PDB file of C-alpha atoms in Angstrom:
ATOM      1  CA  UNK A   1    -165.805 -89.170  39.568  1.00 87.00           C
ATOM      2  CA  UNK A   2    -163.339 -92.409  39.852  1.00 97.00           C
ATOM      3  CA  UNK A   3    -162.255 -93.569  42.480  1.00 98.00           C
ATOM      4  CA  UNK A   4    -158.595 -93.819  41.324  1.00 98.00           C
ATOM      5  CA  UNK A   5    -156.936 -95.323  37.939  1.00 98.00           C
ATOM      6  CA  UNK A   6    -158.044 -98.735  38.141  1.00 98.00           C
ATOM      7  CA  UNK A   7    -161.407 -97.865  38.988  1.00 98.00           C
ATOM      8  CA  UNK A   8    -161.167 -95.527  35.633  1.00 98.00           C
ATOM      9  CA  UNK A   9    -159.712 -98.109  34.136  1.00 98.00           C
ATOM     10  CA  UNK A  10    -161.900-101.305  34.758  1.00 98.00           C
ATOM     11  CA  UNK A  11    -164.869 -98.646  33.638  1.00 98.00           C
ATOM     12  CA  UNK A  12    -163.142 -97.578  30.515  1.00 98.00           C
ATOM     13  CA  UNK A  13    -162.259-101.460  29.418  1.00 98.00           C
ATOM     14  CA  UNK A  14    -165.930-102.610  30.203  1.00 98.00           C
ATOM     15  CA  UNK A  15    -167.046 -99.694  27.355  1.00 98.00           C
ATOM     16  CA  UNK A  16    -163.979-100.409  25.151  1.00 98.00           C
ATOM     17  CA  UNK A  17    -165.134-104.074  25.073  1.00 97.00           C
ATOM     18  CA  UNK A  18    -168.626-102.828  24.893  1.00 97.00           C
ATOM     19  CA  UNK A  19    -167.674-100.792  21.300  1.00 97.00           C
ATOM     20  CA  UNK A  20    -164.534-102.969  19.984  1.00 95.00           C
ATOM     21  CA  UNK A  21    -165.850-106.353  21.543  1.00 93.00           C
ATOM     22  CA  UNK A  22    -163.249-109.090  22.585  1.00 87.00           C
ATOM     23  CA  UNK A  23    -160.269-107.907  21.448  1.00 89.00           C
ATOM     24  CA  UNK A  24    -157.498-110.241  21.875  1.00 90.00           C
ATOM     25  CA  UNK A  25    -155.457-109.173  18.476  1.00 94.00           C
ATOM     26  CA  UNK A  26    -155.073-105.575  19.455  1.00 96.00           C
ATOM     27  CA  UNK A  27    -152.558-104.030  21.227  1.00 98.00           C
ATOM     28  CA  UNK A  28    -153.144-101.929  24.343  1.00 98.00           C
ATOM     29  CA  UNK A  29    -150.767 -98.727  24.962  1.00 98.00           C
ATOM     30  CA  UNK A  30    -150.464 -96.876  27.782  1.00 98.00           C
ATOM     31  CA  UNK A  31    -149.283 -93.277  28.168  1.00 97.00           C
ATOM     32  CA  UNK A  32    -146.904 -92.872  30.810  1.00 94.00           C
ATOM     33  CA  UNK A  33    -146.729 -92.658  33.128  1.00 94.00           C
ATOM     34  CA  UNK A  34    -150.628 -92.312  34.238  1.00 96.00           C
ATOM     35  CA  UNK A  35    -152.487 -93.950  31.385  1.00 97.00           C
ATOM     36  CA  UNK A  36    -150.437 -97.304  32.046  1.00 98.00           C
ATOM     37  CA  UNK A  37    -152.663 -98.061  35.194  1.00 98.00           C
ATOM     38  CA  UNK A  38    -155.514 -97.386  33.421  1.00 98.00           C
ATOM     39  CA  UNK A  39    -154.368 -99.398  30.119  1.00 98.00           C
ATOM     40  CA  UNK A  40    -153.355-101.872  32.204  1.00 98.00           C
ATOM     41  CA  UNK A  41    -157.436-102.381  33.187  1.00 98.00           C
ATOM     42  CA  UNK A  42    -158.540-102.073  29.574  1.00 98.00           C
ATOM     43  CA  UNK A  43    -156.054-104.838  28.335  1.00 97.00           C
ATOM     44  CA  UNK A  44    -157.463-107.114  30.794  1.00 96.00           C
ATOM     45  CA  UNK A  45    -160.963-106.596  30.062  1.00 96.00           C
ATOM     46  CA  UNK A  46    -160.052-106.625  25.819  1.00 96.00           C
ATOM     47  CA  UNK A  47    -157.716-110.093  26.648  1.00 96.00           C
ATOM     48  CA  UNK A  48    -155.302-108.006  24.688  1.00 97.00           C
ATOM     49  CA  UNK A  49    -151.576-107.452  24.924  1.00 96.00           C
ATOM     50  CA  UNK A  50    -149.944-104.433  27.261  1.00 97.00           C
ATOM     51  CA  UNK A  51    -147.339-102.458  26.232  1.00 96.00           C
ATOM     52  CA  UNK A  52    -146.373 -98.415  26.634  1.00 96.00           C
ATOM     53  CA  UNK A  53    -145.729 -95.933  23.877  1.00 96.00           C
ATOM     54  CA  UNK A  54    -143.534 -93.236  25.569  1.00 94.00           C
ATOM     55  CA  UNK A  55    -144.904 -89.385  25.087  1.00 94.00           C
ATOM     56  CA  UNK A  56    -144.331 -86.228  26.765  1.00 91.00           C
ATOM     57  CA  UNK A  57    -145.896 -83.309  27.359  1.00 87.00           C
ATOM     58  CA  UNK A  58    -143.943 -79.853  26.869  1.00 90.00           C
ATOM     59  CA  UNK A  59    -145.331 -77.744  29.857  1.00 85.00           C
ATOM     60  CA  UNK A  60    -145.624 -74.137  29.538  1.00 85.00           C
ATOM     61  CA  UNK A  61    -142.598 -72.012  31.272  1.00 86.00           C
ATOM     62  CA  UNK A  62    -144.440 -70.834  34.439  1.00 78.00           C
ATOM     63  CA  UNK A  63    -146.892 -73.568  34.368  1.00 79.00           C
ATOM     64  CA  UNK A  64    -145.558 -77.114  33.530  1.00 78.00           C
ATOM     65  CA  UNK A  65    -149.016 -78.699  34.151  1.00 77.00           C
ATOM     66  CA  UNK A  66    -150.337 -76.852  31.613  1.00 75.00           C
ATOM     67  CA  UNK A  67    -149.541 -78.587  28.055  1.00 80.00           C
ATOM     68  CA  UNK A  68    -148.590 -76.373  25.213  1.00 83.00           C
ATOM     69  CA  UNK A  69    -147.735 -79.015  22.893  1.00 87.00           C
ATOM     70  CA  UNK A  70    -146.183 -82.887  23.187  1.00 89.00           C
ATOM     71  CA  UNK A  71    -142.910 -84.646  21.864  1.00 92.00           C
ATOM     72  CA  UNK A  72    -143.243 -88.372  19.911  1.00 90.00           C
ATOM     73  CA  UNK A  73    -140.921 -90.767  20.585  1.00 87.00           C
ATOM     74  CA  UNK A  74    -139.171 -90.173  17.552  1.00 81.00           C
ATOM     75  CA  UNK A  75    -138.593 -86.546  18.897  1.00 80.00           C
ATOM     76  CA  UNK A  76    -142.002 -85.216  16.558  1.00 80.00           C
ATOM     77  CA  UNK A  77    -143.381 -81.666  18.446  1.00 85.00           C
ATOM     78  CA  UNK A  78    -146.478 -80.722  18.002  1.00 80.00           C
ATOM     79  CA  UNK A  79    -147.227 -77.144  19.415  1.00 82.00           C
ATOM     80  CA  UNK A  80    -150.890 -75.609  20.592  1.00 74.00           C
ATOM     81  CA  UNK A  81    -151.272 -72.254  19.437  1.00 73.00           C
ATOM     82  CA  UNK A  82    -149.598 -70.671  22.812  1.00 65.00           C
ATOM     83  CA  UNK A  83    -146.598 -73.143  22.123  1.00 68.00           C
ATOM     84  CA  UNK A  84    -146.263 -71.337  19.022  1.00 71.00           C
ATOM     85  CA  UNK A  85    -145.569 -67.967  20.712  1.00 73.00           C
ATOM     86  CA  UNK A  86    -143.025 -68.700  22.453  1.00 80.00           C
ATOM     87  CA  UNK A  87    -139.762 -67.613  21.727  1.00 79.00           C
ATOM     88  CA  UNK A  88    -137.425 -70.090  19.800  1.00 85.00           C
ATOM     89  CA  UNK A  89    -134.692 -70.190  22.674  1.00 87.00           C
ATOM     90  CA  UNK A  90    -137.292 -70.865  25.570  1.00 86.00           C
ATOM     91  CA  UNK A  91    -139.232 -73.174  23.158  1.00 86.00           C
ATOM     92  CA  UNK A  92    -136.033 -75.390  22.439  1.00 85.00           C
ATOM     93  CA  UNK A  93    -135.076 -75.558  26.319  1.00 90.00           C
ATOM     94  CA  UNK A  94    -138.354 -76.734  26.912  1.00 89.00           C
ATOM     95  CA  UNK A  95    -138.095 -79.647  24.127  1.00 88.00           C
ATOM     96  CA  UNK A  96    -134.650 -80.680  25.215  1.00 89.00           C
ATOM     97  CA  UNK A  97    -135.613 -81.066  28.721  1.00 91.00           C
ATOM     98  CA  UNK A  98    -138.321 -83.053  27.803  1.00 89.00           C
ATOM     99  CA  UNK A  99    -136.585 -84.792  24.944  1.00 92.00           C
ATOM    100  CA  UNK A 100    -133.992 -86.571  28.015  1.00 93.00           C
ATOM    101  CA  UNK A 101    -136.727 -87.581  29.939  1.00 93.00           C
ATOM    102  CA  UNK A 102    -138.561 -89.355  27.263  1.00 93.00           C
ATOM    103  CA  UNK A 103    -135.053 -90.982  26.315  1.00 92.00           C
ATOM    104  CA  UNK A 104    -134.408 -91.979  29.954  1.00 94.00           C
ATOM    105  CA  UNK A 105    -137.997 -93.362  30.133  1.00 93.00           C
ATOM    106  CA  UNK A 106    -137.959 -95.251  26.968  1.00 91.00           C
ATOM    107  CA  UNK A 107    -134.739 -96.956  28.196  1.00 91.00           C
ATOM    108  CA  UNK A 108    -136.585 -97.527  31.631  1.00 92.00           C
ATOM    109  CA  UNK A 109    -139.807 -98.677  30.812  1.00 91.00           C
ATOM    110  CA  UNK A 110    -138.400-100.824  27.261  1.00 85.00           C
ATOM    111  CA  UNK A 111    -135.144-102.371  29.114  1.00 78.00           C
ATOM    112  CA  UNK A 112    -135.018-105.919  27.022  1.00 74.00           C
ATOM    113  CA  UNK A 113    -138.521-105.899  25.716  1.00 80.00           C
ATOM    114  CA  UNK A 114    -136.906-103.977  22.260  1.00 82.00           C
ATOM    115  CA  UNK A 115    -138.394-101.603  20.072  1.00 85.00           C
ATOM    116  CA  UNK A 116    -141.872-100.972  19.791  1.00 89.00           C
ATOM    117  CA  UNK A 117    -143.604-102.918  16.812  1.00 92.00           C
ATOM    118  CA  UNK A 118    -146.581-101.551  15.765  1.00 96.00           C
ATOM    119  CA  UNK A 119    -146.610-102.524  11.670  1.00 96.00           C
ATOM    120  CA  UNK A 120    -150.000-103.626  10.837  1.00 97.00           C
ATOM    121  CA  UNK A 121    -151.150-103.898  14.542  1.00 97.00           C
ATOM    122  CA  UNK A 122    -154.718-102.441  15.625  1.00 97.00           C
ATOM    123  CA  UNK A 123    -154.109-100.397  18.591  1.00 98.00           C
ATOM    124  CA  UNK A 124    -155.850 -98.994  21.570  1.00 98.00           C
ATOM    125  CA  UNK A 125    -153.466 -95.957  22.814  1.00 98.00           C
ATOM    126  CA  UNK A 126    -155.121 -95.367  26.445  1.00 98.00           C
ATOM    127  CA  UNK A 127    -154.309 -91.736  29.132  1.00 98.00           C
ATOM    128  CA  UNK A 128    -155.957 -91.125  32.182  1.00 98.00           C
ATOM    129  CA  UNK A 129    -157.733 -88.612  30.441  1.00 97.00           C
ATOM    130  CA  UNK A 130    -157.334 -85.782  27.456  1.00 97.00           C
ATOM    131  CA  UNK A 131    -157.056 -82.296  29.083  1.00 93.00           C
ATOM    132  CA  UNK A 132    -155.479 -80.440  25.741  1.00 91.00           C
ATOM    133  CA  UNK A 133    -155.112 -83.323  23.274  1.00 93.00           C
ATOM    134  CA  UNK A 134    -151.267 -82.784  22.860  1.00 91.00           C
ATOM    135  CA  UNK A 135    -149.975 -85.792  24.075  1.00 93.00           C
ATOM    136  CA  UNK A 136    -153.006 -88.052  22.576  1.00 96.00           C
ATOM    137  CA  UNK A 137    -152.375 -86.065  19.258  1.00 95.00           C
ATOM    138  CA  UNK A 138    -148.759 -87.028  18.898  1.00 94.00           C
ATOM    139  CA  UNK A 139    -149.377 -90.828  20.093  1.00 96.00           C
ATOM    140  CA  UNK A 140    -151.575 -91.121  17.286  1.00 96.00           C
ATOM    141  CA  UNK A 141    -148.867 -89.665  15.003  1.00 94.00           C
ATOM    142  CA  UNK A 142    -146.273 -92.067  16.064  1.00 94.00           C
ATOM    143  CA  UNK A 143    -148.708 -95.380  15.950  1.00 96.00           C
ATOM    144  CA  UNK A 144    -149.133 -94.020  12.405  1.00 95.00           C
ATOM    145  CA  UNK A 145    -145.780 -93.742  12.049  1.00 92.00           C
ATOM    146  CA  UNK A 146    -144.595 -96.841  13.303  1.00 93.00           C
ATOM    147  CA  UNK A 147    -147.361 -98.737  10.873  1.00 96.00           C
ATOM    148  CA  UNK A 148    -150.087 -98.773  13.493  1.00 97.00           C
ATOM    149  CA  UNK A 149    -153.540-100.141  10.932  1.00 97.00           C
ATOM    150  CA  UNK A 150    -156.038 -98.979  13.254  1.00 98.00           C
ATOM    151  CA  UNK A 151    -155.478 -96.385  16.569  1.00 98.00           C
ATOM    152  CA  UNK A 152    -158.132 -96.169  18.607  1.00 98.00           C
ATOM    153  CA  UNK A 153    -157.704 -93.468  21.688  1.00 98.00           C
ATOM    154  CA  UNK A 154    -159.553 -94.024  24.615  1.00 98.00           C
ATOM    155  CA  UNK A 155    -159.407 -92.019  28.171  1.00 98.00           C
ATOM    156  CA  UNK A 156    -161.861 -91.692  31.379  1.00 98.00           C
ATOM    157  CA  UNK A 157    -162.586 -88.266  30.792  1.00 98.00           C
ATOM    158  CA  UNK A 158    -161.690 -85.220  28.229  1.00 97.00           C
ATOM    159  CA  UNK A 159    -162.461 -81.865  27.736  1.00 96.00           C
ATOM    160  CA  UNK A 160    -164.488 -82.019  24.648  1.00 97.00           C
ATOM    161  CA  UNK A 161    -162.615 -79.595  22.152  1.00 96.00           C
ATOM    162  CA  UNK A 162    -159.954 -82.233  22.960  1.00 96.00           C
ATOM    163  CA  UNK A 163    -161.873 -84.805  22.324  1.00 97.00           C
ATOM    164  CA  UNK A 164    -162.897 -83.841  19.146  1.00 97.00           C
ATOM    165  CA  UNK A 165    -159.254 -82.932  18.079  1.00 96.00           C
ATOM    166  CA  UNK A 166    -158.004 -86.306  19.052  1.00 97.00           C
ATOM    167  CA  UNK A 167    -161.085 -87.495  16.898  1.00 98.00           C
ATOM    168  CA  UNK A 168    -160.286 -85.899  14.111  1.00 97.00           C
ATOM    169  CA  UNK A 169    -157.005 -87.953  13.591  1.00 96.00           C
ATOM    170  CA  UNK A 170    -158.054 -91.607  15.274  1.00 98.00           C
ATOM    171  CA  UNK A 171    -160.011 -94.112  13.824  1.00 98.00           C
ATOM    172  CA  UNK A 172    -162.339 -93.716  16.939  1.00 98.00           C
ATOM    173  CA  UNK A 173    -162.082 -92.219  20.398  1.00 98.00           C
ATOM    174  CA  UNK A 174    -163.702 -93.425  23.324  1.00 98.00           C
ATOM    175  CA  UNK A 175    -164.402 -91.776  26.646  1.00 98.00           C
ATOM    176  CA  UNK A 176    -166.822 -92.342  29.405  1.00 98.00           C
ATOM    177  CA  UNK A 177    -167.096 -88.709  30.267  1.00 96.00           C
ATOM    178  CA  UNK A 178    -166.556 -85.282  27.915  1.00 96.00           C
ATOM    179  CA  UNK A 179    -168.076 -82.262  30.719  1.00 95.00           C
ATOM    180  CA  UNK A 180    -167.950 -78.890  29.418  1.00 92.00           C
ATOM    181  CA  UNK A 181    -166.795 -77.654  32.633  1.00 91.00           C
ATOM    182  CA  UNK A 182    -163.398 -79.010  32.310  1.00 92.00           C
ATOM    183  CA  UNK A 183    -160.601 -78.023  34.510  1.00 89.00           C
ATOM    184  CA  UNK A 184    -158.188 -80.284  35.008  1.00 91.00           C
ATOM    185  CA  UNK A 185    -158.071 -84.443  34.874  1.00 94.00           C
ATOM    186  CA  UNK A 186    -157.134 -84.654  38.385  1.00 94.00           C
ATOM    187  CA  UNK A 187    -160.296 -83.118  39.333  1.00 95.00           C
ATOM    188  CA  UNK A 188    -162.200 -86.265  38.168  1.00 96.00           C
ATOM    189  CA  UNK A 189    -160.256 -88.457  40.640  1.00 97.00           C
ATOM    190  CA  UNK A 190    -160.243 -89.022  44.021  1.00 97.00           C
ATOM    191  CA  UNK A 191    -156.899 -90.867  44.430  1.00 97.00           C
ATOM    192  CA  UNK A 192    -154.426 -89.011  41.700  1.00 96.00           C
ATOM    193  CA  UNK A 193    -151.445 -89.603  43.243  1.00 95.00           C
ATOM    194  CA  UNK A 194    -148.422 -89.486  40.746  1.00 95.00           C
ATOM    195  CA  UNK A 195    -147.797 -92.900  39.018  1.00 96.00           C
ATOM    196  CA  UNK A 196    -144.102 -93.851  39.393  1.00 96.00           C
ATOM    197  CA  UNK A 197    -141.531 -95.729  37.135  1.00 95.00           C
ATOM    198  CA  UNK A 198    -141.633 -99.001  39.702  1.00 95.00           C
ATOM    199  CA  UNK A 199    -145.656 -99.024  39.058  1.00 96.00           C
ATOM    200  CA  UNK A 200    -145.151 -98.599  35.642  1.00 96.00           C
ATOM    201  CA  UNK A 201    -142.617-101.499  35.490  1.00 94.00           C
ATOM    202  CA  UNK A 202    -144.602-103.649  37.830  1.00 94.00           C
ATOM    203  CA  UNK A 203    -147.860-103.144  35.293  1.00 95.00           C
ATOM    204  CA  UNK A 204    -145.743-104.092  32.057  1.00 93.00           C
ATOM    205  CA  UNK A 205    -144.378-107.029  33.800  1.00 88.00           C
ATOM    206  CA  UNK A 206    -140.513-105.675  33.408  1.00 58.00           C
TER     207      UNK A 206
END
């Protein structure tokens, strides 16, 4: 259990630095909007740079905390099985919904700071934990995309057939805790109060 996301994250950047060692040539990425408190931790332990790669998860019609795929940055989907089921006019409302806000938070959270360089950078892409592996999945594929050399994922907690998933595609994952009774990521915190854009912009010194 952490206590909130810089608890989680001070924990996670004392293992990162424990596996990668001092780190001050990688780049540290935070999901938003949660992971960036938690990044935020794990670039000051690495003495590494903090910036955000913006993802999205595409909730599920009735459910919209429960991920049945992600959108990249570059407006990539990638779709769970039950993502795949769903019919092509609810699945398309669901991308373009989430499509705007990633496009509203990339103009938010980037402002002046520009595009997103990534070419031959080692990077540490860093949530506040992996409940299905959608939205760690497609970071990876845009750090590839974008020229990323190394990714490296790293979260608090995961469910461990996400884990594995996200493993299967990074260079390495690392997570302080994978229980097999998984349920949600909030249920590992005791402070999970939604992060919001000013915290977000406060943490990437915008």
């Amino acid at each position: 259990m952490f206590t909130d996301r810089v608890d989680a994250g001070r924990r996670l950047g004392a293992r990162v630095r424990e596996v990668l060692g001092p780190s001050p040539d990688r780049l540290v990425l935070g999901l938003p909007r949660g992971g960036v408190p938690v990044a935020a931790e794990v670039a000051r332990e690495l003495g590494a740079s903090l910036d955000v790669l913006v993802v999205r998860k595409l909730g599920a019609p009735s459910q919209p905390e429960v991920a049945i795929g992600a959108i990249g940055p570059d407006g990539a989907v990638l779709l769970h099985d039950h993502g795949r089921a769903l019919d092509p006019e609810t699945l398309d409302g669901i991308r373009r919904r989430e499509l705007a806000e990633l496009e509203r938070r990339v103009r938010t959270y980037r402002g002046s700071r520009g595009p997103l360089v990534l070419e031959g950078r080692r990077v540490v892409l860093v949530d506040d934990g992996i409940a299905t592996g959608a939205t760690a999945l497609v970071a990876v594929q845009a750090a590839r995309a974008h020229g990323a050399a190394e990714v490296v994922v790293a979260a608090p907690v995961a469910a461990p057939d996400a884990r594995d998933a996200v493993a299967a595609v990074a260079d390495r994952v690392i997570v302080l805790a994978a229980p097999e009774r998984f349920w949600a990521v909030g249920e590992w915190y005791e402070d999970f109060r939604q992060t919001d854009d000013a915290e977000v912009m406060r943490l990437l010194g915008s």
